[in-house]
PDB file of C-alpha atoms and ligand atoms in Angstrom:
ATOM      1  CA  UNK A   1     104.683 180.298  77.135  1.00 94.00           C
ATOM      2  CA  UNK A   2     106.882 183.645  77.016  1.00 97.00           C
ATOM      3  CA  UNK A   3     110.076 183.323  78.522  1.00 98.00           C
ATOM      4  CA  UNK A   4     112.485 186.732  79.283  1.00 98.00           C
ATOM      5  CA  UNK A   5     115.756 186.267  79.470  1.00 98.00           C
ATOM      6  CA  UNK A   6     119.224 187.733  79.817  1.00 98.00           C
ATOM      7  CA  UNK A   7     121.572 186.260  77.397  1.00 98.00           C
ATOM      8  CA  UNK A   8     125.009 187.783  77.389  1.00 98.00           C
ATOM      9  CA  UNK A   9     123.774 190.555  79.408  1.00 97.00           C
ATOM     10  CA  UNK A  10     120.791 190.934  76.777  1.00 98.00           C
ATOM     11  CA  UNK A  11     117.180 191.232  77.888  1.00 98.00           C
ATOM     12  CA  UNK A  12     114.996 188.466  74.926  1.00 98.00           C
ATOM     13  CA  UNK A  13     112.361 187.055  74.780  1.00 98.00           C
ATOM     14  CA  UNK A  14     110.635 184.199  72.840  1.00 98.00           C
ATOM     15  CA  UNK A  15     107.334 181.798  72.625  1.00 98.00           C
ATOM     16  CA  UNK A  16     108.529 178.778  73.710  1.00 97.00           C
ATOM     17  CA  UNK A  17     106.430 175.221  74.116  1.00 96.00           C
ATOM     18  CA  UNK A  18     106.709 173.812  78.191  1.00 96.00           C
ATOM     19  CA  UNK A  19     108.916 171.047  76.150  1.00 97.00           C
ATOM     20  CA  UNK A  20     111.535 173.127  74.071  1.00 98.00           C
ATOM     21  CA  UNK A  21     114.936 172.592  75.187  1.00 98.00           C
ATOM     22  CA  UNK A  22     117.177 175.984  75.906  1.00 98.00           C
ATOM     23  CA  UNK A  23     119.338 175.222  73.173  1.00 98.00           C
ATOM     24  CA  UNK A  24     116.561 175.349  71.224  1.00 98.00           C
ATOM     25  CA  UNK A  25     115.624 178.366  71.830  1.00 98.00           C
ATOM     26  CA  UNK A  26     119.441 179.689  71.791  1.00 98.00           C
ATOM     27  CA  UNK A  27     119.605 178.899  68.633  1.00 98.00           C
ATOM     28  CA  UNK A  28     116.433 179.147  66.618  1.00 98.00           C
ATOM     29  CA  UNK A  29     114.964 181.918  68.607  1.00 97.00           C
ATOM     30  CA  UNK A  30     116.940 184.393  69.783  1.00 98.00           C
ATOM     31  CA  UNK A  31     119.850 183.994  67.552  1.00 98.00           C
ATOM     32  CA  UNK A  32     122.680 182.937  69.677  1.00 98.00           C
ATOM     33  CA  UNK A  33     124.021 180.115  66.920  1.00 98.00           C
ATOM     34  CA  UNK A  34     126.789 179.711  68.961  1.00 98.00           C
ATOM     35  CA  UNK A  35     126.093 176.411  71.340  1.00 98.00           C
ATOM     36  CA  UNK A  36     126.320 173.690  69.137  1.00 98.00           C
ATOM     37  CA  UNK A  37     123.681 170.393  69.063  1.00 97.00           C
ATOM     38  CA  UNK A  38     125.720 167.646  68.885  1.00 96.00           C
ATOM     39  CA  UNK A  39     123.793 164.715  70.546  1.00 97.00           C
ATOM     40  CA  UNK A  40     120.759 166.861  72.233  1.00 96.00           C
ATOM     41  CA  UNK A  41     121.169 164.105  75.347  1.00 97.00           C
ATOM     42  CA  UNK A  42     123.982 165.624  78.167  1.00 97.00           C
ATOM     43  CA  UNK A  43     126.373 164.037  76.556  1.00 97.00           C
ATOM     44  CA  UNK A  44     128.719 165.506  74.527  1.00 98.00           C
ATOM     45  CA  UNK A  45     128.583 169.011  75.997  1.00 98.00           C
ATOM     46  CA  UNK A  46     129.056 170.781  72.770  1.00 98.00           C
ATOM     47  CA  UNK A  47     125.887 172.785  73.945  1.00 98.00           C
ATOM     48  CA  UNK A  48     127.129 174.311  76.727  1.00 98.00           C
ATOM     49  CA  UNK A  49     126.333 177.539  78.319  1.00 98.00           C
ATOM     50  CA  UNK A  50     126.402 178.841  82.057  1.00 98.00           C
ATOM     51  CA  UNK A  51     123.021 179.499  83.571  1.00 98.00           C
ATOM     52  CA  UNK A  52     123.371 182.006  86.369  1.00 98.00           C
ATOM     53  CA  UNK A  53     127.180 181.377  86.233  1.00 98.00           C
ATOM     54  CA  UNK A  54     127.018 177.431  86.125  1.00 98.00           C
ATOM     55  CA  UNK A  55     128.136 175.087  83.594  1.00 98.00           C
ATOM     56  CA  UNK A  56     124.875 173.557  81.867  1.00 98.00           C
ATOM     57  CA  UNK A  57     124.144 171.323  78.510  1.00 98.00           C
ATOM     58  CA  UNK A  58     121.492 173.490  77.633  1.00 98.00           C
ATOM     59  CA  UNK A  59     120.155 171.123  75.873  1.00 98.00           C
ATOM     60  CA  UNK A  60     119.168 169.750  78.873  1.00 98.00           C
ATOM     61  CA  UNK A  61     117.694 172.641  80.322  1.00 98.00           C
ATOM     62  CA  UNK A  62     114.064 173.552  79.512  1.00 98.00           C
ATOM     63  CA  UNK A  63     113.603 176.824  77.612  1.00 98.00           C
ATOM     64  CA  UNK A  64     110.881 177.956  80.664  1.00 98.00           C
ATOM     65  CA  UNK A  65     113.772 176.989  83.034  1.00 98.00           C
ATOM     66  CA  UNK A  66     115.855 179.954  82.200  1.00 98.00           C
ATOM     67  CA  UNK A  67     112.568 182.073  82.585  1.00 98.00           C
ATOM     68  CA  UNK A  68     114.048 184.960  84.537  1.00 98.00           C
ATOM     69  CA  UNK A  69     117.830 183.936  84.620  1.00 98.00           C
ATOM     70  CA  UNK A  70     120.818 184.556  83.307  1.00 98.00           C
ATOM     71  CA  UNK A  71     121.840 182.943  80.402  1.00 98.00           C
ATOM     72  CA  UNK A  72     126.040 183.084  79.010  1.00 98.00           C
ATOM     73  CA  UNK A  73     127.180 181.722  75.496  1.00 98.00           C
ATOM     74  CA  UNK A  74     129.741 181.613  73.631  1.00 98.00           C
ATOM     75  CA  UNK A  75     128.718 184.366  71.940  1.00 98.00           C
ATOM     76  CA  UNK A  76     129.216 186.351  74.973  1.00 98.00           C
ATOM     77  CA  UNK A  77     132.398 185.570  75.717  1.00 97.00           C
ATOM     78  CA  UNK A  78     134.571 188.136  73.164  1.00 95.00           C
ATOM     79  CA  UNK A  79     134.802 191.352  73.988  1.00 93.00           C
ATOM     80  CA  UNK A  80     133.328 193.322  70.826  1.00 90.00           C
ATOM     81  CA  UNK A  81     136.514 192.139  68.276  1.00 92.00           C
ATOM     82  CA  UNK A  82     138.735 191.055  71.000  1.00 94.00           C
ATOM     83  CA  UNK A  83     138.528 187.403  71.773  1.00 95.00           C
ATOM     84  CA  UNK A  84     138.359 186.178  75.061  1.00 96.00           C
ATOM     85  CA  UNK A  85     141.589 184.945  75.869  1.00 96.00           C
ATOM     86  CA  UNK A  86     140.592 181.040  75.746  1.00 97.00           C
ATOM     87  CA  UNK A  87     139.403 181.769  72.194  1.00 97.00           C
ATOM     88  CA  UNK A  88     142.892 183.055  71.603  1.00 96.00           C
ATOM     89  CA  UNK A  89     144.652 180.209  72.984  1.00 97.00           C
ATOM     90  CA  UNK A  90     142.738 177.592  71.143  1.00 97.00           C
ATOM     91  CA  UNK A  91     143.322 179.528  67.921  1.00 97.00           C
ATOM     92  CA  UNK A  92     147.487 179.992  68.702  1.00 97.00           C
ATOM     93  CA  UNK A  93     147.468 176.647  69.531  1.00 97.00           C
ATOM     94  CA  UNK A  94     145.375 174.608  66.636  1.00 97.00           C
ATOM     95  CA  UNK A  95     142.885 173.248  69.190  1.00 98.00           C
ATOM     96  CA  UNK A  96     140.131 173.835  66.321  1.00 97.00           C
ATOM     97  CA  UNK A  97     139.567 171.595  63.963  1.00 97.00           C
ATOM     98  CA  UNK A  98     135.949 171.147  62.639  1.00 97.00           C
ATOM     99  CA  UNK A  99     135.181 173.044  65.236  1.00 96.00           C
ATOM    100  CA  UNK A 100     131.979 171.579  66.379  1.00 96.00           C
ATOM    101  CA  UNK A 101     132.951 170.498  70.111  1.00 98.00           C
ATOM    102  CA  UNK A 102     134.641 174.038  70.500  1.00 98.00           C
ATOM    103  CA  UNK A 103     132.551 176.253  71.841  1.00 98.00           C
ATOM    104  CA  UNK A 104     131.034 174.183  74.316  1.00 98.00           C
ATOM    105  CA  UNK A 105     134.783 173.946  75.625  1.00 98.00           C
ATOM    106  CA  UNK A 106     135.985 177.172  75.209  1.00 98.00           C
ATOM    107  CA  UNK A 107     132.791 177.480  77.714  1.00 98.00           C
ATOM    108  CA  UNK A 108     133.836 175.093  79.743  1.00 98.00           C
ATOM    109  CA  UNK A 109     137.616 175.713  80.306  1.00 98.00           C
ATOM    110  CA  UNK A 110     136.623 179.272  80.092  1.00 98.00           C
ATOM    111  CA  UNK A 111     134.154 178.569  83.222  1.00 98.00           C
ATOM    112  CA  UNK A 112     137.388 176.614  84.931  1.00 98.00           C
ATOM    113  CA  UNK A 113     139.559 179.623  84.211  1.00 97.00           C
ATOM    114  CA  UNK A 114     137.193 181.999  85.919  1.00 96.00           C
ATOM    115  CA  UNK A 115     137.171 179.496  89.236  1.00 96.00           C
ATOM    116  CA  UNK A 116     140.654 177.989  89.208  1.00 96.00           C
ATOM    117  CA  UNK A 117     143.227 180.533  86.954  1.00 95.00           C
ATOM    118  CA  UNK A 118     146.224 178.086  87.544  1.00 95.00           C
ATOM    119  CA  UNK A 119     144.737 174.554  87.150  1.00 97.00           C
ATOM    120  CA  UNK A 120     146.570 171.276  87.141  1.00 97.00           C
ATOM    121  CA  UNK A 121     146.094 169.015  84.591  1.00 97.00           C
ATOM    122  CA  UNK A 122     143.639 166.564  86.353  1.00 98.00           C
ATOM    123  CA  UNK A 123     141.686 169.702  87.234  1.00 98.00           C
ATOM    124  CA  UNK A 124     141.494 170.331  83.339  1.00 98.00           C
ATOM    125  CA  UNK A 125     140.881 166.809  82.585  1.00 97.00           C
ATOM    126  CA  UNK A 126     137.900 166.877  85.450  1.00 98.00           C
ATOM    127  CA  UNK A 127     136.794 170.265  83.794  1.00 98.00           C
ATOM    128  CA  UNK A 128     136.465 169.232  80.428  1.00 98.00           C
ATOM    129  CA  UNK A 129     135.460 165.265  80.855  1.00 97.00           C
ATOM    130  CA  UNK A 130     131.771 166.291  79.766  1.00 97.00           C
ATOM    131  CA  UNK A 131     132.718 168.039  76.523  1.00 98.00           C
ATOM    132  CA  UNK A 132     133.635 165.492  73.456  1.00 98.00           C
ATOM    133  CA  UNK A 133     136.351 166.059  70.747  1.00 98.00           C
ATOM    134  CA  UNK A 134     135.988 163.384  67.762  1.00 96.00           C
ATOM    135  CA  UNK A 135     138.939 165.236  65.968  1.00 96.00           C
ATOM    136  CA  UNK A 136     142.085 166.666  68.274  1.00 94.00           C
ATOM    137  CA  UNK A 137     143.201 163.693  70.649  1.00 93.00           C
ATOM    138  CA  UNK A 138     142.603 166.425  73.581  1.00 96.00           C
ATOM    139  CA  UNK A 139     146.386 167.187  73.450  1.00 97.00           C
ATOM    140  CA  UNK A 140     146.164 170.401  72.138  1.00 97.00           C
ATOM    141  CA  UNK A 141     142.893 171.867  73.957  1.00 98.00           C
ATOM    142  CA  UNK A 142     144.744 170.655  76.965  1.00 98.00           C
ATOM    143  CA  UNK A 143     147.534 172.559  75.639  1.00 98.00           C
ATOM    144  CA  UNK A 144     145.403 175.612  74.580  1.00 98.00           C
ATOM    145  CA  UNK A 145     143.820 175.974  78.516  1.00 98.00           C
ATOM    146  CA  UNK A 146     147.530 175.904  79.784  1.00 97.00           C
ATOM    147  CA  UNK A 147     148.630 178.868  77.444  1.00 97.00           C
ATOM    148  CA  UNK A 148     145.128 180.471  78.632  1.00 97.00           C
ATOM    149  CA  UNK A 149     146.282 180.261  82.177  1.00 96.00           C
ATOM    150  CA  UNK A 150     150.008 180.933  81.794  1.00 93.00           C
ATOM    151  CA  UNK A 151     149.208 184.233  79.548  1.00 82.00           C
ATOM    152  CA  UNK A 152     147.883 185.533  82.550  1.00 66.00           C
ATOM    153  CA  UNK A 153     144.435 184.683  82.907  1.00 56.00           C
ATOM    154  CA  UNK A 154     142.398 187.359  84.691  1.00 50.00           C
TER     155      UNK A 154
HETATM  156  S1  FES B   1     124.031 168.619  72.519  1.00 95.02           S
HETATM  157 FE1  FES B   1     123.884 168.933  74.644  1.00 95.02          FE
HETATM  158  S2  FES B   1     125.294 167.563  75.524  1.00 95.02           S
HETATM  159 FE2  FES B   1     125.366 167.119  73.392  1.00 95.02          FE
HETATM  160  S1  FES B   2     137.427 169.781  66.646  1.00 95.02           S
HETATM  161 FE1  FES B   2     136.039 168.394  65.686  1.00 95.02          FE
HETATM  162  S2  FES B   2     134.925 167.513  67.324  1.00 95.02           S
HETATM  163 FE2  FES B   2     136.442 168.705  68.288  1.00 95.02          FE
END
């Protein structure tokens, strides 16, 4: 089936089976690299994306789902060179490490940002309890979405 899309604001399109998962298609069809498959079953949220402005694993989310919607990834989230200011704070405050859980957070607390600028930290622990970091502790993404929000998100 063809699917047409807007990703990042993007009109694609791609030949997708009725079982290919959105990530899938993200990344091997349309070039968005970006959303990372970690476990390909909703549960480590590296593969997040919003889908008509909500937080998804698109990995759980069937290619012909997004038929017709709006898709945002990471990839989307920069502005030409200028990161978005989550990507900044992550980088400022070493919340990378491998790397491979980050840009379904940056996402994520990117996505919490939008909705709550000034959250408290059970609202950032509620946020991000779908996305999985084997390598940071959490201390210092936690610490990365407070410098987001104190260097004056919006
Ligand atoms: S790859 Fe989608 S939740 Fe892990
Ligand atoms: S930085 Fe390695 S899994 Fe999070």
């Amino acid at each position: 089936m063809r699917i047409s899309l807007r990703v990042n604001g993007v009109e694609a399109e791609a030949d997708c089976w009725e079982g290919e998962s959105l990530l899938y298609a993200l990344r091997e069809k349309l070039g968005y690299p970006g959303s990372k498959n970690a476990c390909e079953q909703g549960e480590c949220g590296s593969c997040s994306v919003l889908l008509d402005g909500t937080l998804v694993c698109s990995c759980l989310v069937l290619a012909v789902q997004a038929d017709g919607h709006d898709v945002t990834t990471v990839e989307g989230l920069a502005d030409g060179e200028q990161l978005h200011p989550v990507q900044e704070a992550f980088v400022e405050t070493g919340a990378v490490q491998c790397g491979f859980c980050t840009p379904g957070l940056v996402v994520a607390a990117a996505d919490l940002l939008e909705r709550t600028p000034d959250p408290t930290d059970d609202e950032i622990r509620e946020a991000l309890s779908g996305n999985l970091c084997r390598c940071t502790g959490y201390e210092k993404i936690f610490d990365a979405v407070r410098l987001a929000a104190r260097d004056g998100w919006g």
